[in-house]
XYZ file of C-alpha atoms in Angstrom:
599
model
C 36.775 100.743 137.483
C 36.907 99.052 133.810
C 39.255 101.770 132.780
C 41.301 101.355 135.393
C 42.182 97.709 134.513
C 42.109 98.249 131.303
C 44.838 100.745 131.882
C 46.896 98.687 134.007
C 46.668 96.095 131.393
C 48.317 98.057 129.198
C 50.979 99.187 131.220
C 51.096 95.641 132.630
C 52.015 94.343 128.534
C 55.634 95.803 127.822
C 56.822 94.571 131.462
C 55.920 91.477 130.624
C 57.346 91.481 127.039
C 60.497 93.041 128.014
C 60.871 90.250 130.795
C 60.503 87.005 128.102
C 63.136 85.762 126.343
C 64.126 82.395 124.961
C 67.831 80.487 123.218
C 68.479 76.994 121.868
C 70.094 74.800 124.536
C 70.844 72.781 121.920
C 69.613 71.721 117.988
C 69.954 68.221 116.921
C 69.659 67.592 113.094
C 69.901 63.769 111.335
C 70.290 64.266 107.790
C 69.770 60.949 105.954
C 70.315 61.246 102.573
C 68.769 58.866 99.697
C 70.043 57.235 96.177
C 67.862 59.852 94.579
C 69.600 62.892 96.355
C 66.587 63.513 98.902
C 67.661 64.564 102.147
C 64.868 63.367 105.251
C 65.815 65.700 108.003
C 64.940 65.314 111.836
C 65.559 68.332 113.469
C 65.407 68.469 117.148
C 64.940 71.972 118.827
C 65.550 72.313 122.327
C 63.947 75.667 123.850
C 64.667 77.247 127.101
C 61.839 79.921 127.773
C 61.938 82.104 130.061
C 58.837 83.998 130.977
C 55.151 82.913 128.828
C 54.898 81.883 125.393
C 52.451 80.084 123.400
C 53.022 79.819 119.697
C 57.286 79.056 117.491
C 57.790 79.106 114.090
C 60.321 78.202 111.592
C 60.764 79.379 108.037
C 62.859 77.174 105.360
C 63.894 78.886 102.633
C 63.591 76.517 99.662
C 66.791 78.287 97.626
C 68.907 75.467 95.705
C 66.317 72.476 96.300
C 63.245 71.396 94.094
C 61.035 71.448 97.080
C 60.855 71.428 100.711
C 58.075 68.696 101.993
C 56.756 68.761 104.980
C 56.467 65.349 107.189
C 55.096 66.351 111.161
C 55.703 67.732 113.748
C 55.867 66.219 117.168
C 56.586 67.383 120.797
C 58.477 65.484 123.423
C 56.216 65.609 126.914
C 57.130 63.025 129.742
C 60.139 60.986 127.288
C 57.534 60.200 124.669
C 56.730 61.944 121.687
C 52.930 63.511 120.970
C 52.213 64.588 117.395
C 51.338 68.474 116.217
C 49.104 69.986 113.998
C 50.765 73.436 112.845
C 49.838 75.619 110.335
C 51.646 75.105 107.093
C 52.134 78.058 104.798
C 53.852 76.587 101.216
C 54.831 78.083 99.157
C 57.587 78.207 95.823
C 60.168 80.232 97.874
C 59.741 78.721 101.100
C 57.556 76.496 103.793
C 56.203 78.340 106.644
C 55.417 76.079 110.072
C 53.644 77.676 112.576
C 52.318 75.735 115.652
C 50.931 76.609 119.439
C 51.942 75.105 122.724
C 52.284 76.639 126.455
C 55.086 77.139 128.002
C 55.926 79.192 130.989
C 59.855 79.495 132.403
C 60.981 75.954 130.820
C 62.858 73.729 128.136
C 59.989 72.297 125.708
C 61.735 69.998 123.123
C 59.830 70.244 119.353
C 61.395 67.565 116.582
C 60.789 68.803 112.724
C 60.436 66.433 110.085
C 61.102 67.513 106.660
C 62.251 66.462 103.188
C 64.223 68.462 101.349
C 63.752 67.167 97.380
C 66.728 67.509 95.215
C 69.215 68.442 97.457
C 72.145 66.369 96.429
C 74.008 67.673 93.163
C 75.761 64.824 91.044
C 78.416 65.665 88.881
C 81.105 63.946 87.055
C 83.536 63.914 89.495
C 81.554 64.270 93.169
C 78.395 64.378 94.406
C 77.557 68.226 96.370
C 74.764 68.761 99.279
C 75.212 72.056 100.092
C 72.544 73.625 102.951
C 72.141 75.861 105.837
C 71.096 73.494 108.720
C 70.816 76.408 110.804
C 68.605 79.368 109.292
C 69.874 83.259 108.893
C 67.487 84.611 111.708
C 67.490 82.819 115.016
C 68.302 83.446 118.791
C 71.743 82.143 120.081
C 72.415 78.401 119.956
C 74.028 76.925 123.146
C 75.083 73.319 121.030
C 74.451 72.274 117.505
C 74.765 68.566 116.631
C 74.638 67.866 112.985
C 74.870 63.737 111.835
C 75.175 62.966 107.991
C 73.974 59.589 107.040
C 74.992 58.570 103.539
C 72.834 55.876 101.562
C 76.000 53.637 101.414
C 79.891 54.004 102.357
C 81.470 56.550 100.043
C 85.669 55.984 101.171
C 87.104 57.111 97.760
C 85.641 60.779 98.725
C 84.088 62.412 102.082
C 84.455 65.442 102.860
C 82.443 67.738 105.245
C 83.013 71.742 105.603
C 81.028 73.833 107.698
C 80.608 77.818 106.986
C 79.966 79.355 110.380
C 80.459 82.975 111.969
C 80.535 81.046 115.372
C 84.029 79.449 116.721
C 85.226 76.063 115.270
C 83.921 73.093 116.238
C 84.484 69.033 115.953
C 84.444 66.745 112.527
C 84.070 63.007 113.274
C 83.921 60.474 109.935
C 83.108 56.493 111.118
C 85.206 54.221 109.471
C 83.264 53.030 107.266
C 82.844 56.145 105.931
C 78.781 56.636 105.298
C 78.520 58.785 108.595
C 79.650 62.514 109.918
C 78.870 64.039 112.493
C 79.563 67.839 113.352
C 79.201 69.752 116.821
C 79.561 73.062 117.260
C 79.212 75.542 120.226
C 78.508 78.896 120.887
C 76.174 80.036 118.058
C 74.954 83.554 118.310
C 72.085 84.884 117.421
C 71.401 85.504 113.712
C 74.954 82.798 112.699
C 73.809 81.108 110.176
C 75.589 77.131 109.958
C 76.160 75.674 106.569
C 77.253 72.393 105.741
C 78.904 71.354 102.672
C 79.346 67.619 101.746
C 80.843 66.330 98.785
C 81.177 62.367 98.059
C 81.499 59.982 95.467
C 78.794 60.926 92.199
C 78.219 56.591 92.655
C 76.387 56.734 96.174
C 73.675 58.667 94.520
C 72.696 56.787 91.023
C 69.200 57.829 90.888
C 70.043 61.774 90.671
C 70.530 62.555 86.905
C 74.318 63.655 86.412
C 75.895 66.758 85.324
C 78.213 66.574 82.642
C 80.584 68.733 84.125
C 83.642 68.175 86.381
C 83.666 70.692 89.283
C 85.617 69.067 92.115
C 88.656 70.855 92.258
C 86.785 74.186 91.482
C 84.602 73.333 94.920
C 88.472 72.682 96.960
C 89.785 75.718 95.362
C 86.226 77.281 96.711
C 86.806 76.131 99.760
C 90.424 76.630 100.361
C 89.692 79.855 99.561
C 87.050 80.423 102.132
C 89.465 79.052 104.684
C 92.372 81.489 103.735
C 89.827 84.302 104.501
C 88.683 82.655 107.359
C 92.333 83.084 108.645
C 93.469 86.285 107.121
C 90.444 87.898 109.730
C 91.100 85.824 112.037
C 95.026 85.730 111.811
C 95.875 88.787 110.026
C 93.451 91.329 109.932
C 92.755 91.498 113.671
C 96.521 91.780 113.912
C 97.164 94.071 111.556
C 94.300 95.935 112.614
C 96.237 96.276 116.569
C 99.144 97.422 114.599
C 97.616 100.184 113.046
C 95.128 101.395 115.966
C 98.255 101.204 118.495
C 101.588 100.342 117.248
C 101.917 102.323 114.523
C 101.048 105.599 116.091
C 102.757 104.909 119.209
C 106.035 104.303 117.051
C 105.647 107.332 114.605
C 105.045 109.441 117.971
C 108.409 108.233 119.996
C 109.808 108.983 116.282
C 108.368 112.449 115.553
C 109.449 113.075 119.283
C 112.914 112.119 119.472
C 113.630 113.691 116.304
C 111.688 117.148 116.311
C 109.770 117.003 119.665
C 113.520 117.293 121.672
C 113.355 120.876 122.996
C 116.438 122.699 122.117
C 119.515 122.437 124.757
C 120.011 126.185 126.140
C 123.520 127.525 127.571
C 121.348 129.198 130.939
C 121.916 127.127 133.755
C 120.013 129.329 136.296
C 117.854 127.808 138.748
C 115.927 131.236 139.228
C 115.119 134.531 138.326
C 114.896 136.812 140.929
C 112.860 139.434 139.095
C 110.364 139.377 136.010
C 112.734 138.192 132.871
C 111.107 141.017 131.327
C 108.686 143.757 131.755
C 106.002 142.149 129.678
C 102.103 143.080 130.218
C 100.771 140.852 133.408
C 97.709 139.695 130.871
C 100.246 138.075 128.347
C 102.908 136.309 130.868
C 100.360 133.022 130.557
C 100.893 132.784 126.929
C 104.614 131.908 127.083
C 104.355 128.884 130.005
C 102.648 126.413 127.509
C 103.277 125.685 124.020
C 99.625 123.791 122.912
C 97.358 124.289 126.197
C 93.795 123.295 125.541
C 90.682 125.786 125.559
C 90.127 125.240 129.176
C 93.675 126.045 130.524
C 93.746 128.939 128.049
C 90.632 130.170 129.562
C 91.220 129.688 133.238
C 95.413 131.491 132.650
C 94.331 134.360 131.151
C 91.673 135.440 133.542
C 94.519 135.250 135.793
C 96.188 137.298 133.386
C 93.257 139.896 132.938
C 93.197 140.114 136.878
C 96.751 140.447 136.965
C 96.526 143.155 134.601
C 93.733 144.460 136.890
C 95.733 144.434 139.665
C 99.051 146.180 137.395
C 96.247 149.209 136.660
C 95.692 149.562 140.656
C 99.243 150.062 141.513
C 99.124 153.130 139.008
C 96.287 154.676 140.902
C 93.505 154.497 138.432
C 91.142 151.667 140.289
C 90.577 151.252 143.652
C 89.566 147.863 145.519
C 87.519 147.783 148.059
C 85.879 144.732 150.426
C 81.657 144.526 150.302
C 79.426 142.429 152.089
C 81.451 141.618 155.096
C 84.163 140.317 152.577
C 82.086 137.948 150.570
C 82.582 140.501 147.406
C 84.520 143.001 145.750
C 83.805 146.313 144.187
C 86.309 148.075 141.739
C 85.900 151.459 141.022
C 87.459 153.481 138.214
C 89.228 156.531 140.064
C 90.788 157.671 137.026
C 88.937 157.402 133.655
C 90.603 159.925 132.427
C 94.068 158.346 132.121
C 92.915 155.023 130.659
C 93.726 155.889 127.316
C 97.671 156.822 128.743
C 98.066 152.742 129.348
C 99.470 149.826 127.167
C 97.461 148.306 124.647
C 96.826 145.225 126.884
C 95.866 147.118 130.521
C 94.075 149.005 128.534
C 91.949 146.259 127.165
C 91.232 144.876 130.354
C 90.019 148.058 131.995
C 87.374 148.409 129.145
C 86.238 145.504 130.276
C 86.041 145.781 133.431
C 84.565 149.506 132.897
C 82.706 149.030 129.829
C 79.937 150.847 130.700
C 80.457 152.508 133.922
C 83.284 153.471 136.851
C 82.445 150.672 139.110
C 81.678 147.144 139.418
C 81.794 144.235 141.117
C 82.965 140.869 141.498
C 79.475 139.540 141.683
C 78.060 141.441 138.899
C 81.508 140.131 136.622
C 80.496 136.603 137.823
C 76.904 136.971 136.181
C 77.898 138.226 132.965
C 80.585 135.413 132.804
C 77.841 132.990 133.258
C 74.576 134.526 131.158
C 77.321 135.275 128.084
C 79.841 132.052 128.631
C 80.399 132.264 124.455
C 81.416 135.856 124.093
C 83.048 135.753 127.611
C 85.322 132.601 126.011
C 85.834 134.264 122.738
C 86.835 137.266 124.516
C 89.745 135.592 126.554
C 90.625 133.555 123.342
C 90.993 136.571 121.608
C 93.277 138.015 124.044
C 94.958 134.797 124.110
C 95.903 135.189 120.438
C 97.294 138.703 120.919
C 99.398 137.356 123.510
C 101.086 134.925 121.250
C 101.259 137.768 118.862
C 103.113 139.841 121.426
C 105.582 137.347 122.387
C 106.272 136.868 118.956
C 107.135 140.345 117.713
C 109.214 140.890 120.963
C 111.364 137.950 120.562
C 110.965 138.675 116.596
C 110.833 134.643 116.141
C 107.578 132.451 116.347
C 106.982 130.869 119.824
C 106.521 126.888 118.308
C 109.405 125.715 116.433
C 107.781 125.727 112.998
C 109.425 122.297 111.641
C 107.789 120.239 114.848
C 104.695 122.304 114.310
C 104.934 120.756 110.539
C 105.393 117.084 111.723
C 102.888 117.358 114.485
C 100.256 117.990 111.765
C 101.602 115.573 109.617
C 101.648 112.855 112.656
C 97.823 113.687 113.386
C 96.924 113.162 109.152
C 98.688 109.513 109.493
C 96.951 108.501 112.904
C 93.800 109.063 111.549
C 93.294 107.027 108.545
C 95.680 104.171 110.365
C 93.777 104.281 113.179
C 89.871 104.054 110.958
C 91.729 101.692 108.990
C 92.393 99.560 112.315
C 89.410 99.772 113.416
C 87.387 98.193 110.430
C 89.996 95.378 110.277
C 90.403 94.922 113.998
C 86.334 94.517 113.861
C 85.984 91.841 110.951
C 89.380 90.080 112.424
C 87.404 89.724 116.121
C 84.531 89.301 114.723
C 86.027 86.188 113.176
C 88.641 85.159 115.723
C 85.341 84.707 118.790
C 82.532 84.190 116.439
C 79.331 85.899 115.889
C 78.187 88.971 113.806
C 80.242 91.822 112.612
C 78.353 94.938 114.279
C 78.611 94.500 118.205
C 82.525 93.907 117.649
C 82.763 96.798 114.924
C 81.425 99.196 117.602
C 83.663 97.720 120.232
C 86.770 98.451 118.328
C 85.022 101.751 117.201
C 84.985 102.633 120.653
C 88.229 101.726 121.473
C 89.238 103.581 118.528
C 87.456 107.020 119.621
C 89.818 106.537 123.360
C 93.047 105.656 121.102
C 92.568 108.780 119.095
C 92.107 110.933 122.136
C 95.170 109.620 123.833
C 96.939 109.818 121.030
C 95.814 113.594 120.234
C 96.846 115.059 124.053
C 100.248 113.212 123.555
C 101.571 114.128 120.535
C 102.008 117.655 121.721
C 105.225 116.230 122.653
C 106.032 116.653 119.174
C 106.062 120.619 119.104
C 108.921 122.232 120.424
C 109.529 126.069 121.139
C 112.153 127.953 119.031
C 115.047 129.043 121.083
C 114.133 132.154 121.684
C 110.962 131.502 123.280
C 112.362 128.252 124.859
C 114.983 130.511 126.592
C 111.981 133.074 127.448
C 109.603 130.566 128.778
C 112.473 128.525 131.039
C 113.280 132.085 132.617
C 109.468 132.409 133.829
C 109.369 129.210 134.341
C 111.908 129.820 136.774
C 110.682 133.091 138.124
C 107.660 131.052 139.028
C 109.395 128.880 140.895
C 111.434 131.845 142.706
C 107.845 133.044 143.735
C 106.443 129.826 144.980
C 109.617 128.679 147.040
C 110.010 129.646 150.274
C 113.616 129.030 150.471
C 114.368 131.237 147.608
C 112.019 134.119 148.362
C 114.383 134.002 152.150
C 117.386 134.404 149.932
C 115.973 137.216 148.205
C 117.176 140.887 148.881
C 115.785 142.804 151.538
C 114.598 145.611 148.331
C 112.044 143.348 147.347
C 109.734 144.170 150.392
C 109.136 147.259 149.487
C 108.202 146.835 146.198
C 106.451 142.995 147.000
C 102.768 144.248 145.172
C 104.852 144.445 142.176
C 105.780 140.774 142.377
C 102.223 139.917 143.702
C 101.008 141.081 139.863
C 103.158 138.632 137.914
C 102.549 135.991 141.153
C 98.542 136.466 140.202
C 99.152 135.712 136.701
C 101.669 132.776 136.954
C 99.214 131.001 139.349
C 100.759 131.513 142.371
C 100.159 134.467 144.224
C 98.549 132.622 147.596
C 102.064 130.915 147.947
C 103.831 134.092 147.403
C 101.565 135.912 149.790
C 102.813 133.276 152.499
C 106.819 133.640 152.006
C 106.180 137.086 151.503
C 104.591 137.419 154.812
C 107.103 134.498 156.567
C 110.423 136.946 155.316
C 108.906 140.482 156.640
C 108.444 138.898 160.171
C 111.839 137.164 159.873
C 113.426 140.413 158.994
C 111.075 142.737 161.372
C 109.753 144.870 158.429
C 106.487 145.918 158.296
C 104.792 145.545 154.646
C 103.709 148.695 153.256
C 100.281 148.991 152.730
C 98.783 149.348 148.804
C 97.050 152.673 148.040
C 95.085 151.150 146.163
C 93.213 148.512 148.634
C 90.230 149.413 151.007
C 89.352 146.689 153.400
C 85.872 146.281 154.437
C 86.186 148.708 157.689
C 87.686 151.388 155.198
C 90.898 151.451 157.363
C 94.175 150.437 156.053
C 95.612 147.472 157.950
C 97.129 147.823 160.866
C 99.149 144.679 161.233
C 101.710 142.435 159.206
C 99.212 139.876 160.135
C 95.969 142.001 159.608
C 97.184 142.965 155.810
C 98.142 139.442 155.622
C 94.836 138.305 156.500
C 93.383 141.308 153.895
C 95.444 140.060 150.989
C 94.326 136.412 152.290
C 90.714 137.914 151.521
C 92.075 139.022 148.257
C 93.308 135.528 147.113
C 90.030 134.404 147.752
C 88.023 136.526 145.525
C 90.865 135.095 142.837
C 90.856 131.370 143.343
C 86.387 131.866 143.445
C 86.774 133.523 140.062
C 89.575 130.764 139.095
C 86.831 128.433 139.693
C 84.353 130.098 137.571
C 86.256 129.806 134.323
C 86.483 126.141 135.437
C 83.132 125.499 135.037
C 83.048 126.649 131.200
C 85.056 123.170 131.265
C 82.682 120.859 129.023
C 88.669 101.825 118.470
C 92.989 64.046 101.812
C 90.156 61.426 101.037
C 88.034 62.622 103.584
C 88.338 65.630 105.988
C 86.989 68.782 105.731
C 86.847 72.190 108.564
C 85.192 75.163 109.411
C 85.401 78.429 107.943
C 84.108 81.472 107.472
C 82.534 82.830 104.481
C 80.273 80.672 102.669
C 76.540 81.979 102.485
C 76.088 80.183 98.935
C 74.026 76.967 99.931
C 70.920 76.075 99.878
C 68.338 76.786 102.260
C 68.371 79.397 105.063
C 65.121 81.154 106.677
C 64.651 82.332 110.504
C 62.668 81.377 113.331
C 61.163 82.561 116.405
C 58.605 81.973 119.225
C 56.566 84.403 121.447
């Protein structure tokens, strides 16, 4: 039973961790500065907990002072304040408070008294307190309020700046000039806040002077952290847009109206009423798109190898036959002996198909494809390439247009560094602009960046053009396509093309549209009263030849099947003044700093 608890107790711990969390509702801080360049600091911090905690802390890094002291530490219970004991840890880099309370889902209030020693700078020419209020390390701040009391009015020079990653907030001087006071919103987590204060060297006569002048190199200091604040915020994000989306969309509607315009061809015709050629089934694919991706490469020349399949039946040399009540198919080799008498390409296909003996089927085709998907891919890739390579020595001209092939490349070598360079600058410019730390809004324009790129690659295929020759060659399937697919045209056709209609079913397989073919071929022989002769080559499951125009309709039907099935199976291989003063960014050079935490 012990181990049991104990065991829930442990899994019990990281729910309960993972559910607390606590943020600043607000900090308060009164800095109250003394002739001898002391600053006594109250520091209120407000705490909304949400789940248990028990113990806070806050480090104060003791960089640019003499000493940090440490006064007390009180909390506020009920409107009244109750003192602390915490545990002090001093030391000459920094002073450690730790203290205990309990607090379960509520705001707890804890005031810090402290004395920072030596924190006012006297020169010449100004007096400098320069000092992270607000530590390096911290959870986000809802409200800061920081009030500067002077030891006496100081109207010849005041001037307040405040370094913060977080949005700008509000600078408010009394008029009599001994009194600032800065609020700011919207801290996140891990901003530091810096003030710096400069006044006249006369309000502080007690800290020994500098013999140096260094005013106007502290203005020029600070006018320079405000310029950067802007360029990021003004420029950089900008610029950064420009060269993530502007730029490449402009080069692109360039590169395209200039090189990406395909040619303008003298043929007018709206179709071709036979093959513009007679080109191997398996290559026809190859000359309908100029840059497909692997997946449409892969998925058109199966339909091209199927094609070709279907080119080696009508010669006699495989047979197709239905199996399992028409779920499958089974082709058998009837002729090995004349494979070697075929084209380099039908050939190919049908040692493939027959690789290692005279029949096989569907089924068996379907397992292979998916135990070897690599060497099946790299197969119809390579077949792809000797496609292009076919087309290419028969029209003796390359297929792309090699100048837009040229800029193409050259567009994708500009997008990329324009669009990394955008990125980095679109993340420090809205990193600036809203406020907060550079990461979260370096991967959110990374991200962005990764979708521009992508959008940018598939598009600027508009850029490559086809020669003329192949332009010419590719509208006339194009077209033939169309003759094949539209029933209106296939009704205008001559009545000679029934006879011969499993010659156009071939090129209809390998263009993609051999079920809509099928149809208007079947529609125009019952218009016209012809019955559609039957293919040699086909057995239908009951081993009879079809009787009907509707029965070999309903065979072929069958057919189409088996095609769009394996269609899908090659789918699934388919895997971003005398007193003023402002914020800014920058800064990081004052005194102070540290982190804190509760838990």
């Amino acid at each position: 039973m012990r181990n049991i608890i104990l065991l829930f107790i442990i899994l019990l711990i990281p729910i309960v961790v993972l559910g607390k969390s606590f943020y600043y509702p607000q900090i308060k801080t009164e800095i109250h500065f003394t002739p001898n360049g002391d600053a006594h600091v109250l520091q209120e911090r407000t705490y909304y907990f949400k789940g248990y905690f028990s113990w806070a802390y806050l480090e104060l890094k003791k960089k640019s002072a003499d000493n940090i002291i440490f006064n007390q530490l009180l909390e506020e219970i009920d409107g009244t304040w109750h003192k602390i004991e915490p545990e002090i840890v001093d030391n000459p880099q920094s002073l450690y408070i730790r203290w205990t309370y309990t607090a379960q889902n509520e705001i707890k209030t804890f005031l810090v008294d402290y004395t920072i020693i030596g924190a006012v700078k006297r020169y010449e020419d100004a007096a400098e307190f320069y000092w992270k209020f607000i530590e390096d390390e911290h959870e986000k701040i809802e409200n800061i309020i920081l009030e500067l009391y002077l030891p006496e009015k100081s109207p010849d020079l005041f001037k307040v700046y405040i370094h913060s990653q977080a949005r700008p907030g509000t600078i408010k001087f009394n008029e009599t000039f001994d009194k600032a006071v800065v609020e700011q919103k919207k801290i996140p987590k891990n901003a530091f806040v810096e003030v710096r204060m400069f006044t006249s060297p006369s309000i502080f006569p007690e800290v020994p002077i500098l013999t140096q002048t260094r005013y106007q190199d502290f203005l020029k200091q600070e006018k320079h952290n405000f310029l950067v604040s802007s360029l990021k915020k003004f420029i950089l994000f900008p610029i950064g847009l420009l060269l993530m989306i502007v730029l490449p969309l402009i080069l692109l509607i360039i590169f395209y109206n200039k090189y990406g315009r395909e040619p303008k061809l003298p043929y007018l015709g709206m179709y071709e009423h036979e093959p513009p050629r007679k080109a191997p089934p398996v290559v026809v694919p190859a000359i309908l798109s100029q840059k497909p991706d692997k997946n449409t490469i892969y998925q058109s020349m199966f339909r091209g190898m199927f094609a070709s399949m279907l080119d080696i039946t009508t010669k006699g040399l495989v047979s197709i036959q239905e199996i399992e009540n028409k779920k499958h198919y089974q082709f058998t080799l009837e002729k090995p002996e004349n494979i070697d008498k075929l084209d380099p390409f039908n050939k190919k296909v049908a040692n493939f198909f027959f690789e290692s003996k005279n029949q096989i089927t569907d089924k068996e085709l379907q397992i292979y494809a998916q135990k070897h998907p690599t060497q099946f891919r790299a197969y119809l890739s390579n077949l792809y390439e000797q496609a292009i390579k076919w087309w290419e020595s028969t029209l003796g001209n390359k297929l792309l247009d090699p100048i837009s092939s040229k800029f193409y490349n050259s567009y994708l070598l500009i997008i990329l560094p324009s669009i990394i360079v955008g990125t980095i600058f679109a993340g420090i410019g809205l990193s600036a602009l809203i406020g907060g730390p550079n990461p979260p809004f370096f991967i959110f324009s990374g991200i962005l960046a990764i979708i521009l790129f992508i959008i940018f690659i598939s598009t600027s295929r508009v850029i490559v053009r086809w020669s003329p020759e192949a332009h010419l060659e590719q509208k006339r399937w194009h077209n033939f396509k169309k003759f094949l697919s539209e029933g209106s045209a296939i009704e205008q056709a001559p009545i000679t093309l029934l006879p011969i209609w499993e010659y156009y079913f071939v090129y209809a397989v390998a263009l993609g549209v051999a079920q809509k073919f099928l149809k208007n071929i079947t529609k125009l022989a019952e218009k016209q009263g012809i019955q559609l002769s039957v293919p040699i080559w086909y057995i239908s499951a009951t081993a009879h030849a079809p009787s009907s125009v509707s029965s070999l309709a309903e065979s072929i039907s069958s057919f189409q099947t088996f095609a769009n099935n394996f269609t899908n199976m090659i789918n699934s291989f388919s895997t971003s003044a005398a007193s003023g003063g402002g914020f800014s960014g920058g800064g990081g050079a004052g005194g102070g700093g540290g982190s804190s935490g509760a838990g």
